[in-house]
Coordinates of N, CA and C in Angstrom, one line a residue:
X1 N -13.5 -84.4 -41.8 CA -13.5 -82.5 -41.7 C -14.9 -81.7 -41.5
X2 N -14.8 -80.5 -40.8 CA -15.3 -79.4 -40.6 C -16.5 -78.9 -41.5
X3 N -15.5 -79.1 -43.2 CA -16.4 -78.3 -43.6 C -17.3 -80.6 -44.9
X4 N -18.2 -80.1 -45.2 CA -19.1 -81.0 -46.2 C -18.6 -80.3 -47.6
X5 N -17.6 -81.7 -48.3 CA -17.0 -81.0 -49.2 C -18.3 -79.9 -51.2
X6 N -17.7 -79.5 -51.2 CA -19.1 -78.3 -51.6 C -18.6 -77.8 -53.4
X7 N -17.2 -78.3 -53.3 CA -16.8 -78.2 -54.9 C -17.2 -76.6 -55.5
X8 N -16.5 -76.3 -56.3 CA -16.5 -75.6 -57.0 C -17.1 -75.5 -58.0
X9 N -17.9 -75.0 -58.3 CA -19.3 -74.1 -59.6 C -18.3 -73.4 -60.5
X10 N -17.1 -72.4 -60.1 CA -16.6 -71.6 -61.2 C -15.7 -71.9 -61.3
X11 N -15.5 -73.5 -62.5 CA -14.7 -73.9 -63.0 C -13.0 -72.9 -63.9
X12 N -13.3 -71.3 -63.0 CA -12.2 -69.9 -63.2 C -11.5 -70.5 -62.2
X13 N -12.4 -71.0 -60.4 CA -11.4 -70.9 -59.6 C -10.1 -71.8 -59.2
X14 N -10.3 -73.2 -59.8 CA -9.6 -74.3 -59.5 C -9.6 -75.1 -60.8
X15 N -11.0 -75.1 -62.0 CA -10.7 -76.2 -63.5 C -12.5 -76.4 -62.6
X16 N -12.9 -77.4 -63.7 CA -14.6 -77.9 -63.5 C -13.7 -79.2 -63.2
X17 N -15.0 -79.3 -61.9 CA -14.7 -80.5 -61.4 C -15.2 -81.7 -62.6
X18 N -17.0 -81.4 -62.8 CA -17.0 -82.5 -63.8 C -16.0 -83.1 -64.9
X19 N -14.9 -81.9 -65.3 CA -14.3 -82.8 -66.3 C -13.6 -83.1 -65.4
X20 N -12.1 -83.0 -63.9 CA -11.7 -83.9 -63.3 C -12.4 -85.2 -62.8
X21 N -13.1 -85.2 -62.3 CA -14.1 -86.4 -61.7 C -14.1 -87.9 -63.1
X22 N -14.4 -86.7 -64.5 CA -14.4 -88.0 -65.9 C -13.0 -88.4 -66.3
X23 N -12.1 -87.6 -66.0 CA -10.9 -88.1 -66.2 C -10.2 -89.0 -64.9
X24 N -11.0 -88.3 -64.1 CA -9.3 -89.8 -63.1 C -10.3 -90.7 -63.2
X25 N -12.2 -90.6 -63.6 CA -12.5 -91.9 -63.3 C -12.4 -93.1 -64.2
X26 N -12.2 -91.7 -65.7 CA -12.0 -93.0 -66.5 C -10.8 -93.2 -66.6
X27 N -9.1 -93.0 -66.3 CA -8.3 -93.6 -66.6 C -7.8 -94.4 -65.5
X28 N -8.3 -94.5 -64.3 CA -8.5 -95.0 -62.9 C -7.1 -94.3 -61.7
X29 N -7.3 -93.6 -61.6 CA -6.0 -93.0 -61.6 C -6.6 -92.9 -59.7
X30 N -7.0 -93.1 -59.0 CA -7.7 -93.0 -57.8 C -6.5 -94.8 -57.4
X31 N -7.7 -95.4 -58.5 CA -6.7 -97.0 -57.8 C -5.1 -97.1 -57.8
X32 N -4.7 -96.3 -59.8 CA -2.7 -96.1 -59.9 C -3.0 -95.0 -58.3
X33 N -3.1 -94.5 -58.0 CA -2.9 -93.8 -56.5 C -2.8 -95.4 -55.3
X34 N -3.4 -96.0 -55.5 CA -4.0 -97.0 -54.0 C -2.7 -97.8 -53.7
X35 N -1.8 -98.0 -55.1 CA -1.4 -98.6 -55.0 C 0.2 -97.9 -54.1
X36 N 0.4 -97.7 -54.0 CA 1.3 -95.8 -52.9 C 0.2 -95.5 -52.0
X37 N -0.7 -95.7 -51.8 CA -1.6 -95.3 -50.4 C -2.0 -96.4 -50.0
X38 N -2.3 -96.9 -49.7 CA -3.0 -97.9 -48.9 C -4.4 -96.9 -47.6
X39 N -4.2 -95.9 -48.0 CA -5.6 -95.6 -47.3 C -6.9 -94.7 -48.4
X40 N -6.0 -95.0 -49.3 CA -6.7 -94.8 -50.3 C -7.3 -96.8 -51.5
X41 N -6.8 -97.8 -50.6 CA -7.7 -98.6 -50.8 C -8.4 -98.9 -50.8
X42 N -9.5 -99.3 -52.0 CA -10.5 -100.1 -51.8 C -11.8 -98.4 -52.9
X43 N -10.8 -98.0 -52.9 CA -11.9 -96.1 -53.6 C -11.4 -96.8 -54.7
X44 N -12.5 -97.1 -55.7 CA -12.5 -97.1 -56.9 C -12.6 -95.8 -58.0
X45 N -13.3 -94.9 -57.4 CA -13.7 -93.9 -57.8 C -14.4 -92.4 -57.6
X46 N -13.7 -91.5 -58.1 CA -14.0 -90.1 -57.2 C -15.2 -90.3 -56.6
X47 N -16.7 -90.4 -56.5 CA -17.5 -91.1 -55.6 C -16.9 -90.9 -54.0
X48 N -16.4 -92.3 -54.5 CA -16.3 -92.9 -53.2 C -15.3 -91.9 -52.2
X49 N -14.3 -91.4 -52.6 CA -13.1 -90.5 -52.3 C -14.2 -89.3 -51.4
X50 N -15.4 -89.0 -52.3 CA -15.8 -87.6 -52.3 C -16.8 -88.1 -50.1
X51 N -17.1 -89.6 -50.3 CA -18.4 -89.6 -49.4 C -17.2 -90.0 -48.2
X52 N -16.1 -90.1 -48.7 CA -15.0 -90.5 -47.2 C -14.8 -89.5 -46.8
X53 N -15.0 -88.4 -47.5 CA -14.7 -86.9 -46.8 C -15.2 -86.2 -46.1
X54 N -16.6 -87.1 -46.4 CA -17.9 -86.1 -45.6 C -17.9 -86.5 -44.8
X55 N -18.2 -85.1 -44.1 CA -18.5 -85.0 -42.6 C -19.1 -85.8 -41.8
X56 N -19.7 -86.7 -42.8 CA -20.8 -87.9 -42.6 C -20.6 -88.6 -41.8
X57 N -18.5 -89.0 -42.9 CA -17.6 -89.9 -42.8 C -17.1 -91.0 -41.3
X58 N -16.3 -91.5 -41.2 CA -15.8 -90.4 -39.9 C -14.4 -90.5 -39.8
X59 N -14.1 -89.6 -39.3 CA -13.3 -88.6 -39.1 C -11.8 -89.2 -39.0
X60 N -12.2 -90.2 -38.2 CA -10.5 -90.3 -38.7 C -10.2 -91.4 -40.4
X61 N -10.8 -91.7 -41.5 CA -11.1 -91.9 -42.1 C -11.2 -91.2 -43.3
X62 N -12.1 -90.1 -43.5 CA -11.9 -88.9 -43.6 C -10.0 -88.2 -43.7
X63 N -9.5 -87.9 -42.4 CA -8.3 -87.6 -42.1 C -7.8 -88.7 -43.1
X64 N -7.3 -90.2 -42.5 CA -6.4 -90.8 -43.3 C -6.4 -90.2 -45.2
X65 N -8.2 -89.8 -45.8 CA -7.2 -90.0 -47.1 C -7.1 -88.9 -47.6
X66 N -7.6 -87.7 -46.3 CA -7.3 -86.5 -46.7 C -5.7 -86.6 -46.9
X67 N -4.8 -87.1 -45.8 CA -3.3 -86.6 -45.2 C -3.0 -88.0 -47.1
X68 N -3.6 -88.8 -46.9 CA -2.9 -89.6 -48.7 C -2.9 -88.3 -49.9
X69 N -3.9 -88.3 -50.1 CA -3.5 -86.6 -51.5 C -3.2 -85.7 -50.6
X70 N -2.5 -85.0 -49.5 CA -1.4 -84.4 -49.5 C -0.7 -84.9 -49.9
X71 N 0.1 -85.6 -49.4 CA 1.6 -86.4 -50.0 C 1.1 -86.7 -51.2
X72 N 0.1 -87.2 -52.1 CA 0.5 -86.9 -53.6 C 0.4 -86.7 -53.9
X73 N 0.5 -84.6 -53.6 CA 0.5 -83.2 -54.0 C 1.5 -82.4 -53.5
X74 N 2.1 -83.4 -52.5 CA 3.2 -82.2 -51.9 C 4.3 -81.8 -52.7
X75 N 4.7 -81.1 -52.7 CA 6.7 -80.8 -53.8 C 7.4 -82.1 -53.3
X76 N 7.2 -82.6 -52.1 CA 8.1 -83.2 -50.9 C 8.0 -84.9 -51.3
X77 N 6.3 -85.3 -52.5 CA 5.8 -86.2 -51.9 C 5.8 -86.9 -53.8
X78 N 4.4 -86.7 -53.8 CA 4.4 -86.6 -55.3 C 4.7 -86.1 -56.2
X79 N 3.9 -84.9 -56.5 CA 3.7 -83.0 -57.0 C 2.7 -83.7 -58.1
X80 N 1.7 -84.9 -57.9 CA 0.8 -84.4 -58.9 C -0.2 -83.8 -58.5
X81 N -0.4 -83.6 -59.8 CA -1.3 -82.1 -60.1 C -3.0 -82.6 -59.8
X82 N -2.8 -83.0 -60.4 CA -4.9 -84.0 -60.2 C -4.9 -84.1 -58.5
X83 N -3.9 -84.7 -58.3 CA -4.2 -85.1 -56.5 C -4.3 -83.0 -56.2
X84 N -4.2 -82.0 -56.4 CA -3.6 -81.0 -55.7 C -5.6 -79.9 -56.0
X85 N -6.0 -80.6 -57.2 CA -6.7 -80.1 -58.0 C -7.6 -81.0 -57.4
X86 N -7.9 -82.2 -56.6 CA -8.9 -83.3 -56.0 C -9.0 -82.1 -54.8
X87 N -7.6 -81.9 -54.0 CA -7.6 -81.0 -52.5 C -8.4 -80.3 -52.3
X88 N -7.7 -79.3 -53.3 CA -8.2 -78.2 -53.7 C -10.3 -77.7 -54.1
X89 N -10.7 -78.9 -54.6 CA -11.8 -78.9 -54.5 C -12.7 -80.2 -53.3
X90 N -12.4 -80.3 -52.6 CA -12.3 -80.9 -51.6 C -12.2 -80.2 -50.3
X91 N -12.1 -79.2 -49.8 CA -11.8 -78.0 -49.4 C -12.4 -76.6 -49.6
X92 N -13.2 -76.5 -50.5 CA -13.6 -75.5 -51.0 C -14.9 -74.7 -50.2
X93 N -15.1 -76.2 -49.0 CA -15.6 -76.0 -48.3 C -15.3 -74.5 -47.8
X94 N -14.2 -75.3 -47.1 CA -12.9 -74.3 -46.4 C -12.8 -72.8 -46.6
X95 N -12.7 -72.6 -47.9 CA -12.2 -71.8 -48.4 C -13.6 -71.0 -48.8
X96 N -15.1 -71.2 -49.0 CA -15.5 -70.4 -48.9 C -16.2 -69.0 -47.3
X97 N -15.6 -70.7 -46.4 CA -15.8 -69.6 -45.5 C -14.7 -68.7 -45.1
X98 N -13.8 -68.9 -45.6 CA -12.8 -68.0 -44.9 C -13.0 -66.7 -45.7
X99 N -13.1 -67.3 -46.9 CA -14.0 -66.0 -47.7 C -14.3 -65.2 -47.4
X100 N -15.3 -65.7 -46.7 CA -16.9 -65.1 -46.0 C -16.3 -64.6 -45.0
X101 N -14.9 -64.5 -44.5 CA -15.0 -64.3 -43.0 C -13.6 -63.2 -43.7
X102 N -13.1 -63.4 -44.3 CA -12.3 -62.3 -45.0 C -12.5 -61.6 -45.6
X103 N -13.4 -61.5 -46.1 CA -14.6 -60.4 -47.3 C -13.7 -59.0 -47.3
X104 N -13.9 -58.7 -46.6 CA -13.6 -56.7 -45.7 C -11.6 -57.0 -46.5
X105 N -10.7 -57.8 -46.5 CA -10.2 -57.6 -46.4 C -9.4 -57.5 -47.7
X106 N -9.6 -57.8 -48.8 CA -10.0 -57.7 -50.3 C -10.7 -58.1 -51.7
X107 N -10.7 -57.2 -52.3 CA -11.5 -57.1 -53.3 C -11.4 -59.1 -54.5
X108 N -10.7 -59.3 -53.8 CA -10.8 -61.0 -55.0 C -9.4 -62.2 -53.1
X109 N -10.4 -61.9 -52.1 CA -10.9 -62.5 -51.5 C -10.7 -64.0 -51.9
X110 N -11.1 -64.3 -52.2 CA -11.4 -65.9 -53.1 C -10.3 -66.8 -53.8
X111 N -9.5 -65.7 -54.9 CA -8.0 -66.1 -55.4 C -7.8 -66.2 -54.0
X112 N -7.3 -65.2 -53.4 CA -6.7 -65.0 -53.6 C -5.7 -66.4 -51.7
X113 N -6.8 -67.4 -51.3 CA -7.7 -68.1 -49.7 C -7.1 -69.3 -50.8
X114 N -7.2 -69.3 -52.4 CA -6.5 -70.4 -53.0 C -5.7 -70.2 -53.1
X115 N -4.8 -69.1 -53.7 CA -3.4 -69.6 -53.8 C -3.1 -69.8 -52.6
X116 N -2.9 -69.6 -51.9 CA -2.3 -69.2 -50.4 C -2.9 -71.2 -49.7
X117 N -4.4 -71.6 -49.5 CA -4.3 -72.8 -49.8 C -3.3 -73.6 -50.6
X118 N -3.0 -73.4 -52.1 CA -2.3 -74.4 -52.6 C -0.9 -74.2 -53.1
X119 N -0.3 -73.3 -52.0 CA 0.9 -73.0 -51.3 C 1.6 -74.2 -49.9
X120 N 0.4 -73.9 -49.4 CA -0.1 -74.6 -48.0 C -0.4 -76.1 -48.3
X121 N -0.8 -77.1 -49.8 CA -0.6 -78.1 -49.5 C 0.5 -78.9 -50.4
X122 N 0.8 -78.0 -51.0 CA 2.5 -78.0 -51.4 C 3.6 -78.5 -50.9
X123 N 3.3 -77.7 -49.5 CA 4.1 -78.3 -48.5 C 4.0 -77.9 -47.1
X124 N 2.9 -78.9 -47.4 CA 2.1 -79.4 -46.3 C 3.1 -80.3 -45.6
X125 N 3.8 -80.0 -43.9 CA 5.3 -81.1 -43.3 C 3.9 -82.4 -42.5
X126 N 3.8 -83.0 -44.4 CA 2.7 -85.0 -43.9 C 3.8 -85.5 -42.8
X127 N 5.1 -85.9 -43.0 CA 6.2 -85.9 -42.5 C 5.0 -86.0 -40.1
X128 N 5.5 -85.1 -40.0 CA 5.5 -84.2 -38.7 C 3.9 -83.8 -38.3
X129 N 2.9 -84.2 -39.1 CA 1.7 -83.8 -38.7 C 0.8 -84.3 -40.3
X130 N 0.9 -85.6 -39.2 CA -0.4 -87.0 -40.7 C -1.8 -86.5 -40.0
X131 N -1.4 -86.1 -38.7 CA -3.1 -85.9 -38.2 C -3.8 -84.5 -38.5
X132 N -5.3 -84.4 -38.5 CA -6.2 -83.0 -38.4 C -5.7 -82.4 -39.2
X133 N -5.6 -83.3 -40.8 CA -4.8 -82.5 -41.9 C -5.6 -81.3 -42.5
X134 N -7.2 -81.5 -42.3 CA -7.3 -80.1 -42.8 C -7.7 -79.1 -42.0
X135 N -8.4 -79.0 -40.6 CA -7.4 -78.6 -39.1 C -6.0 -77.6 -39.3
X136 N -4.9 -78.5 -39.6 CA -3.8 -77.5 -39.4 C -3.8 -77.5 -41.4
X137 N -4.4 -76.9 -42.4 CA -4.1 -76.5 -43.7 C -5.3 -75.2 -43.6
X138 N -6.5 -75.1 -42.7 CA -7.2 -74.2 -42.4 C -6.8 -73.3 -42.0
X139 N -5.9 -73.8 -40.3 CA -5.2 -72.8 -39.7 C -3.2 -71.9 -40.5
X140 N -3.4 -72.9 -41.0 CA -1.8 -71.9 -41.6 C -2.2 -71.3 -42.7
X141 N -3.0 -72.0 -43.3 CA -3.2 -70.7 -44.5 C -5.0 -69.6 -44.0
X142 N -5.1 -69.6 -43.1 CA -5.5 -68.7 -42.8 C -4.2 -67.3 -41.8
X143 N -3.4 -68.2 -41.7 CA -2.3 -66.8 -40.9 C -1.9 -66.5 -41.8
X144 N -1.1 -67.3 -42.4 CA -0.6 -66.7 -44.2 C -1.7 -65.1 -44.6
X145 N -3.0 -65.6 -45.4 CA -3.9 -64.7 -45.5 C -4.1 -63.4 -44.8
X146 N -3.9 -63.6 -43.2 CA -3.7 -62.4 -42.7 C -2.0 -61.9 -42.9
X147 N -1.5 -62.9 -42.4 CA -0.3 -61.6 -42.4 C 0.1 -60.9 -43.8
X148 N 0.1 -61.0 -45.2 CA -0.5 -60.7 -46.4 C -1.1 -59.3 -46.0
X149 N -2.5 -59.2 -45.7 CA -3.4 -58.8 -46.5 C -3.4 -58.1 -45.1
X150 N -3.3 -57.9 -43.7 CA -3.3 -57.1 -42.2 C -2.0 -57.1 -42.0
X151 N -0.6 -56.9 -42.4 CA 0.0 -57.5 -41.8 C 0.0 -56.5 -40.5
X152 N 0.9 -56.8 -39.8 CA 1.1 -55.8 -38.1 C 2.4 -55.6 -38.1
X153 N 3.3 -54.8 -37.6 CA 4.2 -53.8 -37.4 C 5.3 -54.7 -36.6
X154 N 5.8 -55.0 -37.0 CA 6.9 -55.2 -35.5 C 7.1 -54.6 -34.3
X155 N 7.2 -53.2 -34.7 CA 7.5 -52.4 -33.5 C 6.7 -52.1 -33.1
X156 N 5.2 -52.3 -33.5 CA 4.4 -51.6 -32.5 C 3.0 -52.8 -32.5
X157 N 3.2 -54.1 -32.1 CA 2.1 -55.5 -32.5 C 1.4 -55.1 -31.9
X158 N 0.7 -53.5 -31.2 CA -0.5 -53.3 -30.5 C -1.5 -52.3 -31.0
X159 N -0.8 -52.2 -32.4 CA -1.6 -51.5 -33.3 C -2.4 -52.9 -34.0
X160 N -2.8 -54.4 -34.1 CA -4.0 -55.0 -34.2 C -4.5 -55.3 -35.3
X161 N -6.0 -55.3 -35.6 CA -5.8 -55.2 -37.4 C -7.2 -53.6 -37.0
X162 N -7.2 -53.6 -38.8 CA -8.7 -52.1 -39.0 C -9.4 -52.7 -39.1
X163 N -10.9 -51.6 -39.7 CA -12.4 -53.1 -39.8 C -12.2 -52.8 -41.8
X164 N -12.2 -52.3 -42.2 CA -12.1 -52.6 -43.2 C -10.4 -52.3 -44.4
X165 N -10.8 -52.6 -45.1 CA -9.4 -51.9 -46.1 C -9.0 -51.0 -46.6
X166 N -10.5 -50.2 -46.5 CA -10.1 -48.4 -47.6 C -10.7 -47.6 -45.9
X167 N -10.6 -48.0 -45.2 CA -11.6 -46.9 -44.4 C -13.0 -46.3 -43.9
X168 N -14.6 -47.3 -45.5 CA -15.8 -47.3 -45.7 C -15.4 -47.6 -44.3
X169 N -16.4 -47.5 -43.2 CA -17.3 -47.6 -41.7 C -18.6 -48.0 -42.9
X170 N -18.6 -47.8 -44.0 CA -20.1 -47.9 -44.3 C -20.6 -49.9 -44.9
X171 N -19.1 -50.6 -45.0 CA -19.5 -52.2 -45.8 C -18.9 -52.6 -44.1
X172 N -19.2 -51.9 -42.3 CA -19.4 -53.1 -41.9 C -19.9 -54.2 -41.8
X173 N -18.6 -55.4 -41.5 CA -19.9 -56.6 -41.4 C -19.1 -57.5 -39.7
X174 N -19.5 -58.0 -39.3 CA -18.4 -58.9 -39.0 C -18.3 -59.8 -39.2
X175 N -16.6 -60.0 -38.4 CA -16.2 -61.0 -38.9 C -15.9 -62.1 -37.9
X176 N -17.1 -62.5 -38.5 CA -17.6 -64.1 -37.7 C -18.1 -65.1 -38.6
X177 N -17.4 -66.3 -37.9 CA -17.8 -67.6 -39.0 C -19.0 -67.9 -38.9
X178 N -19.9 -67.7 -37.6 CA -21.2 -67.9 -37.8 C -22.1 -66.9 -38.7
X179 N -21.6 -65.9 -39.2 CA -22.4 -64.7 -39.6 C -22.4 -65.3 -41.0
X180 N -24.0 -65.2 -41.7 CA -24.7 -65.7 -43.0 C -25.0 -64.1 -43.8
X181 N -24.8 -63.3 -43.0 CA -25.5 -61.8 -43.3 C -25.0 -61.1 -44.8
X182 N -25.0 -60.5 -45.6 CA -24.4 -59.8 -46.5 C -24.3 -58.7 -46.9
X183 N -25.6 -57.9 -45.8 CA -25.2 -56.8 -45.0 C -25.2 -56.0 -43.8
X184 N -24.9 -55.4 -43.3 CA -25.7 -54.2 -42.0 C -25.8 -53.2 -42.1
X185 N -26.6 -52.5 -41.6 CA -27.2 -51.9 -41.4 C -26.1 -50.9 -39.9
X186 N -25.1 -51.1 -40.8 CA -24.4 -49.9 -39.9 C -24.6 -48.9 -39.2
X187 N -25.5 -47.7 -38.9 CA -26.4 -47.4 -37.7 C -27.1 -48.3 -37.1
X188 N -27.3 -48.7 -37.3 CA -28.4 -49.0 -36.5 C -27.1 -50.5 -35.3
X189 N -26.6 -50.9 -35.8 CA -25.1 -51.6 -35.3 C -24.8 -50.9 -34.4
X190 N -24.2 -49.6 -34.7 CA -23.1 -48.9 -33.4 C -24.2 -48.3 -32.2
X191 N -25.2 -47.6 -33.1 CA -27.1 -47.3 -31.8 C -27.4 -48.7 -31.0
X192 N -27.4 -50.2 -31.6 CA -27.3 -51.1 -30.8 C -26.4 -51.2 -29.7
X193 N -25.1 -50.8 -29.8 CA -23.7 -51.3 -30.0 C -23.4 -50.2 -28.1
X194 N -24.0 -49.1 -28.9 CA -24.7 -48.3 -27.5 C -25.6 -48.8 -26.5
X195 N -26.2 -49.0 -26.9 CA -27.7 -49.6 -25.8 C -27.1 -51.0 -25.1
X196 N -26.1 -52.0 -25.8 CA -25.9 -52.8 -25.4 C -24.5 -52.2 -24.3
X197 N -24.5 -50.9 -23.8 CA -22.8 -50.2 -23.1 C -21.4 -50.5 -23.7
X198 N -21.4 -50.8 -25.0 CA -20.7 -50.1 -25.6 C -20.7 -48.9 -25.4
X199 N -18.8 -47.8 -25.1 CA -18.3 -46.8 -25.2 C -19.1 -45.6 -25.8
X200 N -19.7 -45.2 -25.8 CA -19.7 -44.2 -27.3 C -18.7 -43.4 -27.6
X201 N -17.9 -43.2 -26.8 CA -16.6 -42.5 -27.2 C -15.2 -43.3 -28.2
X202 N -15.3 -44.3 -27.2 CA -14.7 -45.4 -27.8 C -15.2 -45.8 -29.7
X203 N -16.4 -45.8 -29.8 CA -16.9 -46.2 -30.8 C -16.6 -44.4 -32.6
X204 N -16.9 -43.7 -31.2 CA -16.7 -42.1 -32.4 C -14.5 -42.9 -32.6
X205 N -14.2 -43.0 -31.3 CA -12.7 -42.7 -31.9 C -12.7 -44.3 -32.6
X206 N -13.2 -44.9 -32.7 CA -13.2 -45.9 -34.4 C -13.3 -46.2 -35.1
X207 N -14.3 -44.7 -35.5 CA -15.0 -44.7 -37.0 C -13.5 -43.2 -37.3
X208 N -13.5 -42.3 -36.4 CA -12.3 -41.4 -36.9 C -11.2 -42.2 -37.5
X209 N -10.7 -43.2 -36.6 CA -9.6 -43.9 -37.0 C -9.7 -44.5 -38.3
X210 N -11.2 -45.6 -39.0 CA -11.3 -45.9 -40.3 C -11.0 -44.8 -40.9
X211 N -11.7 -43.0 -41.0 CA -12.2 -42.5 -41.4 C -10.7 -42.3 -42.1
X212 N -9.4 -42.4 -41.6 CA -8.5 -41.2 -41.4 C -7.6 -42.0 -42.3
X213 N -7.4 -43.8 -42.8 CA -6.6 -44.5 -42.8 C -6.5 -43.6 -45.0
X214 N -7.6 -42.7 -45.4 CA -7.4 -42.2 -46.5 C -6.4 -41.2 -46.5
X215 N -6.1 -41.2 -45.1 CA -5.0 -40.0 -45.0 C -3.4 -40.7 -45.3
X216 N -2.7 -39.7 -45.4 CA -0.7 -40.3 -46.1 C 0.0 -40.5 -44.0
X217 N 0.4 -40.8 -44.5 CA 1.4 -41.8 -43.2 C 1.1 -40.8 -41.9
X218 N 0.5 -41.1 -41.1 CA 0.4 -40.6 -39.6 C -0.8 -40.8 -39.8
X219 N -1.5 -40.7 -40.4 CA -2.9 -40.4 -39.8 C -3.5 -41.2 -38.3
X220 N -3.2 -42.2 -38.0 CA -3.8 -42.9 -36.7 C -3.0 -41.5 -35.5
X221 N -1.2 -40.8 -36.2 CA -0.9 -40.1 -35.3 C -1.7 -39.1 -35.0
X222 N -2.8 -38.4 -36.0 CA -2.9 -37.2 -35.9 C -4.0 -37.4 -35.9
X223 N -5.3 -38.6 -35.6 CA -6.6 -39.3 -34.9 C -6.0 -38.8 -33.7
X224 N -5.2 -39.4 -33.3 CA -4.8 -39.8 -31.7 C -4.5 -38.1 -31.1
X225 N -3.7 -37.2 -31.9 CA -3.5 -35.7 -31.6 C -5.0 -35.9 -31.1
X226 N -5.9 -36.0 -31.9 CA -6.5 -34.4 -32.1 C -7.4 -34.8 -31.0
X227 N -7.6 -36.1 -30.4 CA -8.5 -37.0 -29.1 C -7.5 -36.7 -28.1
X228 N -6.3 -35.6 -28.1 CA -5.1 -35.8 -26.7 C -5.0 -37.4 -27.0
X229 N -5.5 -37.9 -27.2 CA -4.3 -39.9 -26.7 C -3.1 -39.8 -27.1
X230 N -2.3 -40.9 -26.6 CA -1.2 -41.0 -27.1 C -2.0 -42.7 -28.3
X231 N -0.5 -42.6 -29.9 CA -1.0 -43.6 -30.0 C -1.3 -45.2 -29.5
X232 N -0.6 -45.6 -29.2 CA -0.7 -46.5 -28.1 C -1.7 -46.6 -27.7
X233 N -2.1 -46.1 -26.6 CA -3.9 -45.6 -26.3 C -5.2 -45.7 -26.8
X234 N -4.7 -45.1 -28.2 CA -5.4 -45.5 -29.4 C -6.0 -46.8 -30.0
X235 N -4.2 -48.0 -30.2 CA -4.3 -48.5 -30.7 C -4.5 -49.7 -29.4
X236 N -4.7 -49.5 -28.3 CA -5.4 -50.2 -27.7 C -7.4 -49.6 -27.4
X237 N -8.1 -48.2 -27.4 CA -8.4 -49.1 -27.4 C -9.7 -49.0 -28.6
X238 N -9.2 -48.4 -29.7 CA -9.6 -49.8 -31.3 C -10.1 -51.0 -30.5
X239 N -8.8 -51.6 -30.7 CA -9.1 -52.8 -30.4 C -10.4 -53.4 -29.3
X240 N -10.1 -52.7 -28.7 CA -11.3 -53.2 -27.0 C -12.2 -53.1 -28.4
X241 N -12.6 -52.0 -29.0 CA -13.3 -51.8 -29.5 C -14.6 -52.9 -30.5
X242 N -13.2 -53.3 -31.1 CA -13.5 -54.6 -32.6 C -14.0 -55.2 -31.4
X243 N -13.0 -55.7 -30.7 CA -13.4 -57.1 -29.8 C -15.3 -56.4 -29.2
X244 N -15.3 -56.1 -29.0 CA -17.1 -55.4 -28.5 C -18.3 -55.6 -29.3
X245 N -17.9 -54.9 -30.9 CA -18.0 -54.5 -31.5 C -18.7 -56.6 -31.9
X246 N -17.8 -57.3 -32.2 CA -17.9 -58.1 -32.6 C -19.1 -59.2 -32.2
X247 N -19.0 -59.3 -30.2 CA -19.8 -59.5 -29.8 C -21.1 -59.5 -29.4
X248 N -21.0 -58.0 -29.6 CA -22.9 -57.2 -29.5 C -23.4 -57.9 -31.0
X249 N -22.3 -58.1 -31.6 CA -23.2 -57.7 -33.0 C -23.9 -59.1 -33.8
X250 N -23.6 -60.4 -32.8 CA -24.4 -61.3 -32.7 C -25.4 -61.8 -32.3
X251 N -25.7 -60.8 -31.4 CA -27.1 -60.4 -30.8 C -27.8 -59.6 -31.7
X252 N -27.2 -58.3 -32.0 CA -27.9 -57.6 -33.1 C -28.9 -58.4 -34.0
X253 N -28.2 -59.6 -35.0 CA -28.1 -60.6 -36.6 C -28.7 -61.3 -35.5
X254 N -29.1 -61.4 -34.7 CA -29.8 -62.8 -33.7 C -31.3 -62.2 -34.1
X255 N -30.7 -61.0 -33.5 CA -32.5 -59.5 -33.2 C -33.3 -59.6 -34.3
X256 N -33.2 -59.1 -35.3 CA -32.7 -58.5 -37.2 C -33.2 -59.5 -38.3
X257 N -32.7 -61.1 -37.3 CA -32.8 -62.0 -38.6 C -34.5 -62.3 -39.0

């Protein structure tokens, strides 16, 4: 699995990791699971299981272990709550990475991601998708979170995404998986973008559409009218500018790091 297991240190997220491991080891739960899940054979404690799922383990071994846990946790499998809690802890790296990438979409993004990952585990199609379990869970969780927090209008699919959840462009943060920066000097970033060749008029339009999001319904149309363009052109230029900004942001962050 891409992210090494990190476990949640905050017990309010999915419960206490030390308490869970103590219970599983004390009751020999993993040994019991191994009687129905051959992939868990030889794993007698949580430490062994974590090692099997770590990024240093053989890929097929880690996937087999995750697959066994998913079957135990799924509603059409064992419906085991301990297996679910264990999976959520093991996939905590996935949660933190996704929450960092999507943090502008909700102030409770960690809870949203954990909740959706829980749903994806419970209904995971383990009979059809036995391979790449972590990758499948990541992709489906991300897709569902984006559908919930950044829904697209089926009549206007070209509208694409917004930069922020509330139109506050001063909180602009590049949605890049490799970005570990806590914040960005947006004015400096925009100046860098212009110097890098991003059209200043497109940036101005992007900022106008973001600031107009606190208007009543029809804010995009009003901005488009003010600029003398159609809403379709507005959405096309905005999406193009967002894509350009994210490319430029990588170079900007590297330069100011």
